[in-house]
Coordinates of C-alpha atoms and ligand atoms in Angstrom, one line a residue:
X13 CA -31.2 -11.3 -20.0
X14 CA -34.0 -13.5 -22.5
X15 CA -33.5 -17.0 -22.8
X16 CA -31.8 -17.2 -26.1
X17 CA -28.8 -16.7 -27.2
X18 CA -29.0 -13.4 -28.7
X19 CA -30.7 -11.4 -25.7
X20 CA -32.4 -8.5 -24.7
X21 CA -30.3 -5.4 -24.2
X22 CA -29.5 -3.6 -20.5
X23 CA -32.2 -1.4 -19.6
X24 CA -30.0 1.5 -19.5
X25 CA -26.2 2.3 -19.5
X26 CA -26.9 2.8 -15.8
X27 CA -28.3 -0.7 -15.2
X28 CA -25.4 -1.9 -17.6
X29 CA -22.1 -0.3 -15.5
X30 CA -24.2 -1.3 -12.6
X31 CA -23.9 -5.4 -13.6
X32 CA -20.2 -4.9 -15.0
X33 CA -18.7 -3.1 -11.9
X34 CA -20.9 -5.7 -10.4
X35 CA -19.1 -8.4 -11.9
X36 CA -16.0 -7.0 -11.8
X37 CA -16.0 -6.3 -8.0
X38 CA -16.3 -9.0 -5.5
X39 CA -14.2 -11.1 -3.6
X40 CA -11.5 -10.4 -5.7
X41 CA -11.0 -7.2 -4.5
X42 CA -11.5 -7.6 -1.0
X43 CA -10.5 -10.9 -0.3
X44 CA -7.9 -11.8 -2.6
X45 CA -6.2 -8.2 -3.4
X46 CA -4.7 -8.2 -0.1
X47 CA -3.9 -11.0 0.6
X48 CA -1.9 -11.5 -2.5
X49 CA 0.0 -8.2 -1.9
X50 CA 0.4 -9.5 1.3
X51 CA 2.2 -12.9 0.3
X52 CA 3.8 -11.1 -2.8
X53 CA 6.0 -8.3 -1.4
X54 CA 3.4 -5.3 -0.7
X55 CA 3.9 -2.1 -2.6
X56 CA 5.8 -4.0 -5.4
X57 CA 3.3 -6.3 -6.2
X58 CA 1.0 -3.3 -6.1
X59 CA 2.9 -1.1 -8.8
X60 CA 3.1 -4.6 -10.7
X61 CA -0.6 -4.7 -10.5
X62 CA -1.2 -1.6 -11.5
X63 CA 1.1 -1.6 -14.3
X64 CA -0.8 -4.6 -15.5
X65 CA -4.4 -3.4 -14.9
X66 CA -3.6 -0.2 -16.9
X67 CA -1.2 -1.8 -19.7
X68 CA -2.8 -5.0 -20.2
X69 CA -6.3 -5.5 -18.3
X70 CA -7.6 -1.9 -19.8
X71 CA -7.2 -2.8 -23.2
X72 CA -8.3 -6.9 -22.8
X73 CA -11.5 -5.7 -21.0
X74 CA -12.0 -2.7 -24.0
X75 CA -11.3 -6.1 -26.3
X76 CA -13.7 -8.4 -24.9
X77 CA -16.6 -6.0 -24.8
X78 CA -16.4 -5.1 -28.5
X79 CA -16.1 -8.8 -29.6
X80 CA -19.4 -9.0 -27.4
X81 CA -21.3 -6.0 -28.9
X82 CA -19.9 -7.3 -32.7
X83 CA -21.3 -10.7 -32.2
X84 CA -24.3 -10.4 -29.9
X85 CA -24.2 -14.1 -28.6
X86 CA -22.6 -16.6 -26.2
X87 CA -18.8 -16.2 -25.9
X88 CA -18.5 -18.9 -28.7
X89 CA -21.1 -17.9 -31.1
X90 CA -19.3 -14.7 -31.2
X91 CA -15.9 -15.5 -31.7
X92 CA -17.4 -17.7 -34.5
X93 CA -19.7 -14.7 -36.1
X94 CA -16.0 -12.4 -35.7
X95 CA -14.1 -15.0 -37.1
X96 CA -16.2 -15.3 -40.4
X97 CA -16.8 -11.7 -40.6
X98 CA -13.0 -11.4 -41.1
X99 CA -12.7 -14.7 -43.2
X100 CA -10.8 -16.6 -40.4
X101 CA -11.4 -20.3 -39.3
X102 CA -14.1 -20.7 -37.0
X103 CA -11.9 -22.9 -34.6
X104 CA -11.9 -19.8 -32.6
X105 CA -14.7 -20.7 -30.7
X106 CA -12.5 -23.2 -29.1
X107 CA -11.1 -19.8 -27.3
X108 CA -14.7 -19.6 -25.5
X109 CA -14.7 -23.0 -24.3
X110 CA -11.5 -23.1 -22.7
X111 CA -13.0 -19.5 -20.7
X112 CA -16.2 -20.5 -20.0
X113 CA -16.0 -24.2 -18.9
X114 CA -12.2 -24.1 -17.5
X115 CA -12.2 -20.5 -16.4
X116 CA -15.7 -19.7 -15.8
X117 CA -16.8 -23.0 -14.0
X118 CA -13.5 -24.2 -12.7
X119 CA -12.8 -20.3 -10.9
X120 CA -16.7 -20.9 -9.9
X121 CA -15.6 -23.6 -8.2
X122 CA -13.7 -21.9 -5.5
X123 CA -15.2 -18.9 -5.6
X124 CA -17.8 -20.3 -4.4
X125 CA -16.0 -22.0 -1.1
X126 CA -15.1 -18.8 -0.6
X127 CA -18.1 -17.0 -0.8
X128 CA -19.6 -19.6 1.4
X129 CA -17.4 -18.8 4.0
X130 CA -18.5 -15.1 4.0
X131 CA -21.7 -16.2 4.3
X132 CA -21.2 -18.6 7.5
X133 CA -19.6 -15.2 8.9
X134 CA -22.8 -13.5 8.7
X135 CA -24.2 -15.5 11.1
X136 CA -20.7 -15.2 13.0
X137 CA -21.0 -11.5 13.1
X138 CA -24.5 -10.9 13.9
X139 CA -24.5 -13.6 16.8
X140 CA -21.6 -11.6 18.5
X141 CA -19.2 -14.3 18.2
X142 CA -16.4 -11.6 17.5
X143 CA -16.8 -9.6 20.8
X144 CA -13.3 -9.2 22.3
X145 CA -11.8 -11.9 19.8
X146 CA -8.0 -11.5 19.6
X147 CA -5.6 -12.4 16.7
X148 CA -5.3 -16.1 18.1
X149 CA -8.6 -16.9 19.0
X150 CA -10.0 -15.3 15.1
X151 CA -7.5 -17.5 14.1
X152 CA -8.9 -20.3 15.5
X153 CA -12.5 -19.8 14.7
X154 CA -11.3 -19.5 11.2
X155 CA -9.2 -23.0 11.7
X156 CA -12.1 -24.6 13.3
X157 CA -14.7 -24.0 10.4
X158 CA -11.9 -24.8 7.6
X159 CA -11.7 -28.3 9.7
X160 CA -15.1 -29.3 9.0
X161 CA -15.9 -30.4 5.5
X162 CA -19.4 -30.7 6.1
X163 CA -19.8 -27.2 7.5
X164 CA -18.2 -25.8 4.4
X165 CA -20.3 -27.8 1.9
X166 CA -23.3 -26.6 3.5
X167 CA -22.3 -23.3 2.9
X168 CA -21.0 -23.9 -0.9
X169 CA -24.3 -25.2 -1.9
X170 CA -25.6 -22.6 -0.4
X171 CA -24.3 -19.7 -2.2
X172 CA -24.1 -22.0 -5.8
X173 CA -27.8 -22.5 -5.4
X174 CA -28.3 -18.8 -4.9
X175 CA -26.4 -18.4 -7.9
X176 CA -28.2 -21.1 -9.8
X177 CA -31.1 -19.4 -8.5
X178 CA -30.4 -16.0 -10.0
X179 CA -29.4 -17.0 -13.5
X180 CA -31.8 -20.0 -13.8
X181 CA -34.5 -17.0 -13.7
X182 CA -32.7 -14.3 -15.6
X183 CA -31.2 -11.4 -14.2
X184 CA -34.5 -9.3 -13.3
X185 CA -34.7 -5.3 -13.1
X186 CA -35.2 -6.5 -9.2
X187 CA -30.9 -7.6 -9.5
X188 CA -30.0 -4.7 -11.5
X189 CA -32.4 -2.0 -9.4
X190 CA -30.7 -3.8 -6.3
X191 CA -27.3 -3.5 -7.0
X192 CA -27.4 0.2 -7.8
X193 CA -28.0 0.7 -4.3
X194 CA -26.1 -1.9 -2.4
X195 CA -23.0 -1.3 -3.9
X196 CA -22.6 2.1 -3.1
X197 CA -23.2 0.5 0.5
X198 CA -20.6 -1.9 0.0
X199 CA -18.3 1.3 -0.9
X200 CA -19.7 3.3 2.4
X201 CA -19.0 0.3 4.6
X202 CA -15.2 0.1 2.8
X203 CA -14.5 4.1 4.1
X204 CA -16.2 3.3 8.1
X205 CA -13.5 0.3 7.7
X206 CA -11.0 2.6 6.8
X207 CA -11.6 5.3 9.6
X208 CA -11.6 2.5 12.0
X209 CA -8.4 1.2 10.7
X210 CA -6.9 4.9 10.9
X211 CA -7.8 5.4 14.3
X212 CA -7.1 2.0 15.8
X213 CA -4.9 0.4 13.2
X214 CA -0.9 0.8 12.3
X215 CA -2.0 3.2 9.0
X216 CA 1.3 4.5 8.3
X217 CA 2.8 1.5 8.2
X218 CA 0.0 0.0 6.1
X219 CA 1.0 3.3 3.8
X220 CA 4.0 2.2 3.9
X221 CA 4.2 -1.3 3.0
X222 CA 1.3 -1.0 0.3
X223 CA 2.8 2.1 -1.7
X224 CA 6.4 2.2 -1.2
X225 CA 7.9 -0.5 -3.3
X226 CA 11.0 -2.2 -2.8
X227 CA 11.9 -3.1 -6.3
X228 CA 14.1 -6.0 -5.7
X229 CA 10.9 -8.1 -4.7
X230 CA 9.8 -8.0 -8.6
X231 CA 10.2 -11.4 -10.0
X232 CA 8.7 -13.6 -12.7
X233 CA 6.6 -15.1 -9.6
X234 CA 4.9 -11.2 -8.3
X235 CA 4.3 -11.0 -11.9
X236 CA 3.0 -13.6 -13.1
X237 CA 0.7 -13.4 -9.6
X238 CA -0.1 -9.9 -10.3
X239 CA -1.7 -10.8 -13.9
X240 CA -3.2 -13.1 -12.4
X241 CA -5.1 -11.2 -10.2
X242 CA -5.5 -8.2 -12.7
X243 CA -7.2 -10.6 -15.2
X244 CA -8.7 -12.0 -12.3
X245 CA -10.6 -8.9 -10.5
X246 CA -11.7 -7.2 -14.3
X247 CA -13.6 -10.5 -14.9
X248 CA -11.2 -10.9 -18.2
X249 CA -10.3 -13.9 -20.0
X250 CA -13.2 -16.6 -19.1
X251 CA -15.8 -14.8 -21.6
X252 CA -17.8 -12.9 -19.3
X253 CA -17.1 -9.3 -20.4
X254 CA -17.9 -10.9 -24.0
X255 CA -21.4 -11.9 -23.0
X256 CA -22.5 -8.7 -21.1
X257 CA -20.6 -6.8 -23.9
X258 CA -23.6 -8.7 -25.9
X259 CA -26.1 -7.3 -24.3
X260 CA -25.5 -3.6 -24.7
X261 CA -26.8 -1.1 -26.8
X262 CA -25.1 0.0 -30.0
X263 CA -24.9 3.9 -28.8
X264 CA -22.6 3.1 -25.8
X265 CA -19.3 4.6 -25.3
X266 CA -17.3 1.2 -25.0
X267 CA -13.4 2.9 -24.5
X268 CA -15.6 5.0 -22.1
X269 CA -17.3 1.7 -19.8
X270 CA -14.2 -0.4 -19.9
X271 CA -12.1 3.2 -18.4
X272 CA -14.6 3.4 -15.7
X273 CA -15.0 -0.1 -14.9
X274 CA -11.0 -0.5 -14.5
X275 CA -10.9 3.1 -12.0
X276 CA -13.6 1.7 -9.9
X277 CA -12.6 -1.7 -9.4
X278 CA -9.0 -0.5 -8.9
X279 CA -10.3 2.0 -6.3
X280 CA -12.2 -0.7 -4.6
X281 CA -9.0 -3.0 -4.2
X282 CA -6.6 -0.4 -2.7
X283 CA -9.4 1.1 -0.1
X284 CA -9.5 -2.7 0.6
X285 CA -6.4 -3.0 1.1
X286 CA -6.3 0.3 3.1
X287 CA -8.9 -0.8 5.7
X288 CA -6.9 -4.3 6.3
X289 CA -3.1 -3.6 6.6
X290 CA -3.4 -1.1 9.2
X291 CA -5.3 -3.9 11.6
X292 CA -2.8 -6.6 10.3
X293 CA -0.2 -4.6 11.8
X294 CA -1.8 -3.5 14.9
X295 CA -2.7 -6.9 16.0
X296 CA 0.9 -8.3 14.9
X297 CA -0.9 -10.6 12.2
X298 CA 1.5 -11.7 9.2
X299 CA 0.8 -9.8 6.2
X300 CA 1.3 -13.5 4.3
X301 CA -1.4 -15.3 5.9
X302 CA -2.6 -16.1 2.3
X303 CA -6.5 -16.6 1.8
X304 CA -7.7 -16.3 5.7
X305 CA -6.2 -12.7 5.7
X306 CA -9.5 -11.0 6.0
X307 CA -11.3 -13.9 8.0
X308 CA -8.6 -13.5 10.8
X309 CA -8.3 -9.4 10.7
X310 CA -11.5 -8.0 10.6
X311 CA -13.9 -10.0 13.2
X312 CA -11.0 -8.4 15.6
X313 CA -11.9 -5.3 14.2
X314 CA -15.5 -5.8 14.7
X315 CA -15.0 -7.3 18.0
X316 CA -14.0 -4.4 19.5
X317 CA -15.6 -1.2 17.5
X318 CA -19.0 -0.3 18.9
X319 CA -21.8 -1.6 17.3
X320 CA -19.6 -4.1 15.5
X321 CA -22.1 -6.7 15.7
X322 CA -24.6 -4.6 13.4
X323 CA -21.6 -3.1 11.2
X324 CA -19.7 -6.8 11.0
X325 CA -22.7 -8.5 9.5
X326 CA -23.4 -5.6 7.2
X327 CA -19.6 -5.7 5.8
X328 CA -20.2 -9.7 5.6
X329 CA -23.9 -9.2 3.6
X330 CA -22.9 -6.9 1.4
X331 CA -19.9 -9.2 0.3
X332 CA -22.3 -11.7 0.2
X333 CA -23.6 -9.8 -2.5
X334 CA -20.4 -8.2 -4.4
X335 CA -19.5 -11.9 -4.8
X336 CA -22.9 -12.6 -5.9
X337 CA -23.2 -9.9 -8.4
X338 CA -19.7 -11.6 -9.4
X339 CA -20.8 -15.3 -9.6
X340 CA -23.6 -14.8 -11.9
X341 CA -20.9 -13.4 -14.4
X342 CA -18.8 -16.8 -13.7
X343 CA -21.8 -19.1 -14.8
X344 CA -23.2 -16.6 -17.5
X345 CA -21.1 -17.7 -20.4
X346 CA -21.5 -21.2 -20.2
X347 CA -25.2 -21.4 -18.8
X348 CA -25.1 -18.8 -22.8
X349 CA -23.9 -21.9 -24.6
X350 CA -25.9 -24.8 -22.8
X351 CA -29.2 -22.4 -24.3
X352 CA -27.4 -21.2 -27.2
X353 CA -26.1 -24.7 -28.8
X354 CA -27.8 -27.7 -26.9
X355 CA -31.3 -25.3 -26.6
X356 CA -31.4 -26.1 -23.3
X357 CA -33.9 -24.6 -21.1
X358 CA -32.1 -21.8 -18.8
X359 CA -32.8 -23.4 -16.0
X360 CA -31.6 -26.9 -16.3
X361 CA -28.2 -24.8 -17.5
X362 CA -28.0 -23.2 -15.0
X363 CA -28.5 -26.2 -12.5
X364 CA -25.4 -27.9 -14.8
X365 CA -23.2 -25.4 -15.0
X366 CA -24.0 -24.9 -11.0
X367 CA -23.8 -28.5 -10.6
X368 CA -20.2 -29.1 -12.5
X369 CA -18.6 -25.7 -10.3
X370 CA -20.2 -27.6 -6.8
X371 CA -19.1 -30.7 -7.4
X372 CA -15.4 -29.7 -8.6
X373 CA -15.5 -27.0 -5.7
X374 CA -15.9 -30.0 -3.1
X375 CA -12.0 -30.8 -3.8
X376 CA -11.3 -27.1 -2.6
X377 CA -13.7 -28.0 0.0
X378 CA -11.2 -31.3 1.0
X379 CA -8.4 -29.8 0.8
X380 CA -9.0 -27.3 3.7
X381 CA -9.4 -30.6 5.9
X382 CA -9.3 -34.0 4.9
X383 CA -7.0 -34.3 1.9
X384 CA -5.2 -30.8 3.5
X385 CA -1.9 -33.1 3.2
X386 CA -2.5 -34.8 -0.1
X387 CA -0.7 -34.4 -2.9
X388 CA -2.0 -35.6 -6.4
X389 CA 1.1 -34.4 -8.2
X390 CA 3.9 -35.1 -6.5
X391 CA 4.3 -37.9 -8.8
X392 CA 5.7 -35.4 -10.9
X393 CA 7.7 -34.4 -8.2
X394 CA 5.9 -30.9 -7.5
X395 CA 4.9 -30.9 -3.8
X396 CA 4.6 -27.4 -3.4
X397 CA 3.3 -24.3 -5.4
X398 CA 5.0 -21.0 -4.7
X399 CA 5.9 -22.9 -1.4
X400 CA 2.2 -23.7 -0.5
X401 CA 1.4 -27.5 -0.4
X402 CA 0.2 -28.5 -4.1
X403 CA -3.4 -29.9 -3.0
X404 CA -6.1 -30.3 -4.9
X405 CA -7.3 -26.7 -4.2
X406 CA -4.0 -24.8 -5.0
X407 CA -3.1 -26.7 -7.6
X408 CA -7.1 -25.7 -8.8
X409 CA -6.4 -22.1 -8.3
X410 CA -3.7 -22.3 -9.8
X411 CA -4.4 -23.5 -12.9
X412 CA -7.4 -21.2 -13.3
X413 CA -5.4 -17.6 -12.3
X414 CA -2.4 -18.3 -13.3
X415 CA -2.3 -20.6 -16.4
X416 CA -5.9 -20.7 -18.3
X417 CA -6.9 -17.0 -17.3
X418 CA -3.6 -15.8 -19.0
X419 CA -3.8 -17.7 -21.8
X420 CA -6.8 -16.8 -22.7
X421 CA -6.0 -13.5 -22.5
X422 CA -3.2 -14.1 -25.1
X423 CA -5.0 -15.8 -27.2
X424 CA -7.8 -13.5 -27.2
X425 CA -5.4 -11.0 -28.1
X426 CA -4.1 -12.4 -30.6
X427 CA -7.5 -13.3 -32.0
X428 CA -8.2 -9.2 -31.5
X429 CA -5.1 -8.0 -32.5
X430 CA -4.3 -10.4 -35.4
X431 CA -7.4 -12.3 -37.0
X432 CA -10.1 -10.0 -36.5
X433 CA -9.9 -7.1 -39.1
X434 CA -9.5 -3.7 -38.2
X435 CA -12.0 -2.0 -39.6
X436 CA -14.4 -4.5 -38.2
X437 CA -13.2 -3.1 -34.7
X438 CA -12.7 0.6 -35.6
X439 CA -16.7 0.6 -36.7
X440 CA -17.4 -1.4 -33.3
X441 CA -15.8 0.9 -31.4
X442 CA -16.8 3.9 -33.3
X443 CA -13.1 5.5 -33.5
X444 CA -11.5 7.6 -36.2
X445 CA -8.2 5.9 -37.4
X446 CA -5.1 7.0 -34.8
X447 CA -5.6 8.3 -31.5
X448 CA -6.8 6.1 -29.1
X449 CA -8.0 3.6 -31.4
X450 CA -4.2 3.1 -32.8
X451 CA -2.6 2.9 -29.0
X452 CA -5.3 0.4 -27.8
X453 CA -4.3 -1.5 -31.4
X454 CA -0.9 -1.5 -30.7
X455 CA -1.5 -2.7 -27.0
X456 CA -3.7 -6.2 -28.1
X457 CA -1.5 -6.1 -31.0
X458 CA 2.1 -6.4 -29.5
X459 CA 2.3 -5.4 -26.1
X460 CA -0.4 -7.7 -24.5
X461 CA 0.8 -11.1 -26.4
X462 CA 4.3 -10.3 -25.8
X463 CA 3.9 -9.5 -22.2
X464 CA 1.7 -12.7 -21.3
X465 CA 4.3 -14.4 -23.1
X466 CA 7.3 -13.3 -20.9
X467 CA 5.7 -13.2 -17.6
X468 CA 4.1 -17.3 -18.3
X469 CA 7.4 -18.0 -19.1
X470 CA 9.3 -16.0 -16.1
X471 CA 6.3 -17.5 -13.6
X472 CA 6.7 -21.0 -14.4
X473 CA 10.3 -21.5 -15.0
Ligands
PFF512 N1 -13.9 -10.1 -10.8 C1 -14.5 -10.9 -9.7 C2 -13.9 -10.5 -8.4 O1 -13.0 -9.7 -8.4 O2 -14.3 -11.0 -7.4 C3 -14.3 -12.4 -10.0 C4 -14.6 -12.7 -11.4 C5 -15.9 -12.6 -11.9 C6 -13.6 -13.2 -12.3 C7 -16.2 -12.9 -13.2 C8 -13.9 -13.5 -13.6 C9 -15.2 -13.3 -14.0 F1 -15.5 -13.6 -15.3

């Protein structure tokens, strides 16, 4: 990617699917997948999610990559250069602030905790801390690093400034040429996790509780969590997909790249899930552990598998760099505008934008420890969200997942679906009128708006 705002183009389709599955999978998939189906009810959250990914993701996704290609800049300079070419008010931009500073930066924020904690358990793994660790004493090591703030800032800046690193410089063919081989590692590891978790894990029951659904779990909550994490895990809503939708090629198949995008991220999420249920029933772990899930399960795993020292810090590097190949997607869109509007130089805006996401990450950071008990809004009288204490790191998340990242979804498609003419999209697209041109239509058009609508409403009343 140049320095400017209108960039260079992807080397190839190749390099292209490579940094959009890239963004697309990363911790969401194997970190947050299952543990939300784990705290949301299993297989019904699953069908939920599906549902969503297929219904409402797909078409989003196919959305934000043709506004990209239209307008060939930032996230805002293309909802503005949309926006005109339909005769519409250029307030629209507003959409790609909201995405890139609240959801971009502010889901930054904690995905980068995160991330840093898969990096300390690099050093965990290879070190053979994990040999013969049982369910209470992974728990532990997990409770013992989440009690030490200065042990978990460490490893935030770490990962930001890798991050900063990589976008401050421009994604090189070295990124792209990378990624094409280590996710397909990434994959491989996935299936050796699997097999292990077929031979020494509970993997009926993991069947079992991810695919058979018990419908009377379904409420506005699973819902409302389960767009969350669709828009969440197809890097929708915060402007990314709009920006590396800016950087491709006119002759690429768009309905073609979103379709494969949404298979292999999906794919990624239920093998996920696949290689952890299994061991969370073996070892009589609670499927609801929320966010240490995989931090608890897997170093038993590794702990007792042969050669889990060597495997353990593989799995741990290669996430490393799933969420990497993810984080530079997060910071993209505004680092975009910084160059794009206040010609900053890519570096400093990349140092901002990573500087703004560290800095508002450190109240994740507290609230694992420190200010675990303290709750900023209780002056309003809410305590707790979906019965976990409202600190300043849940009530973070939640804002990001569950109230700006489906908002922007609906406004975006209501900006797709409503402002932005059709023929302006068909051409983008390169679609003959009907078909599936007029079902993805209707889906932005109707269906999209009308379900974020219901399940914001269902989730938060
Ligand atoms: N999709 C990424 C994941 O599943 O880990 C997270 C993400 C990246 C979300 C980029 C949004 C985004 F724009």
């Amino acid at each position: 990617m140049s320095a400017s705002g209108v960039q260079e183009q992807w080397s190839s389709r190749m390099a292209f699917m490579f940094a959009a599955v890239g963004s697309a999978v990363g911790l969401g998939n194997i970190w947050r997948f299952p543990y939300m189906a784990g705290e949301n009810g299993g297989a019904a959250f699953v069908l939920v999610y599906i549902g969503f990914v297929a219904l409402i993701g797909f078409p989003v996704l196919l959305a934000e990559l043709t506004v990209g290609r239209r307008g060939g800049g930032s996230p805002m300079a293309s909802l503005i250069k949309l926006a005109r070419e339909s005769g519409k008010s250029e307030k629209w931009a507003w959409l790609g602030h909201l995405g890139a500073f609240g959801g971009g930066l502010g889901l930054l924020s904690f995905y980068s905790v995160i991330a840093g904690w898969v990096m300390a358990y690099i050093v965990k793994a290879a070190t053979a801390t994990f040999a013969g660790v049982d369910a209470a004493g992974a728990a532990e090591m997990m409770n013992s690093f989440e009690a030490s703030p200065g042990v978990m800032t460490f490893w935030h800046l770490a990962f930001i400034g890798l991050t900063v690193y990589i976008v401050g410089r421009g994604i090189k063919s070295g990124l792209e040429k990378a990624v094409i081989y280590l996710m397909p590692m990434l994959f491989l590891i996935l299936l050796v996790l699997v097999g292990y978790a077929m031979v020494a894990g509970e993997f009926a029951k993991a069947v079992s509780f991810l695919f058979t659904p018990d419908f009377s779990k379904i409420n506005g909550n699973v819902a409302l969590a389960a767009m969350g994490q669709a828009f969440f895990s197809l890097s929708v809503t915060v402007g990314t997909m709009i920006i590396y939708g800016a950087y491709l090629p006119k002759n690429i198949n768009l309905t073609q790249s979103a379709a494969m995008i949404v298979v292999a991220d999906t794919g990624v999420a239920l093998i996920a899930g696949l290689a952890i249920f299994p061991l969370v029933f073996a070892y009589g772990l609670s499927p609801d552990s929320g966010p240490t899930l995989i931090f608890i399960t897997l170093p038993i795993a590794f702990g007792q598998m042969p050669g889990g020292a060597i495997v353990g810090s593989l799995f741990f590097i290669l996430l490393t760099i799933a969420a990497i190949t993810s984080s530079i997607s997060l910071l993209e869109p505004a680092v975009s505008y910084f160059v794009d509007k206040l010609n900053m130089n890519r570096w400093r805006a990349a140092i901002m934008g990573g500087g703004i996401a560290f800095t508002v990450g450190l109240l994740t950071v507290f609230s694992s420890n420190e200010w675990k008990d303290l709750l900023p809004l209780s002056f309003l009288g809410l305590d707790t969200i979906g019965g976990v204490p409202a600190n300043f790191g849940k009530i973070i998340d939640f804002t990001v997942s569950n109230l700006i990242m489906p908002i922007g979804g609906l406004l975006l498609a209501i900006f797709v679906g409503w402002i932005v003419s059709r023929d302006s999209l068909r051409d983008e697209l390169a679609l003959p009128e009907g078909g599936i041109f007029e079902i993805w239509h209707v889906l932005i058009k109707f269906l999209v708006p009308i379900a974020l609508v219901v399940v914001l409403v269902a989730g938060l009343s």
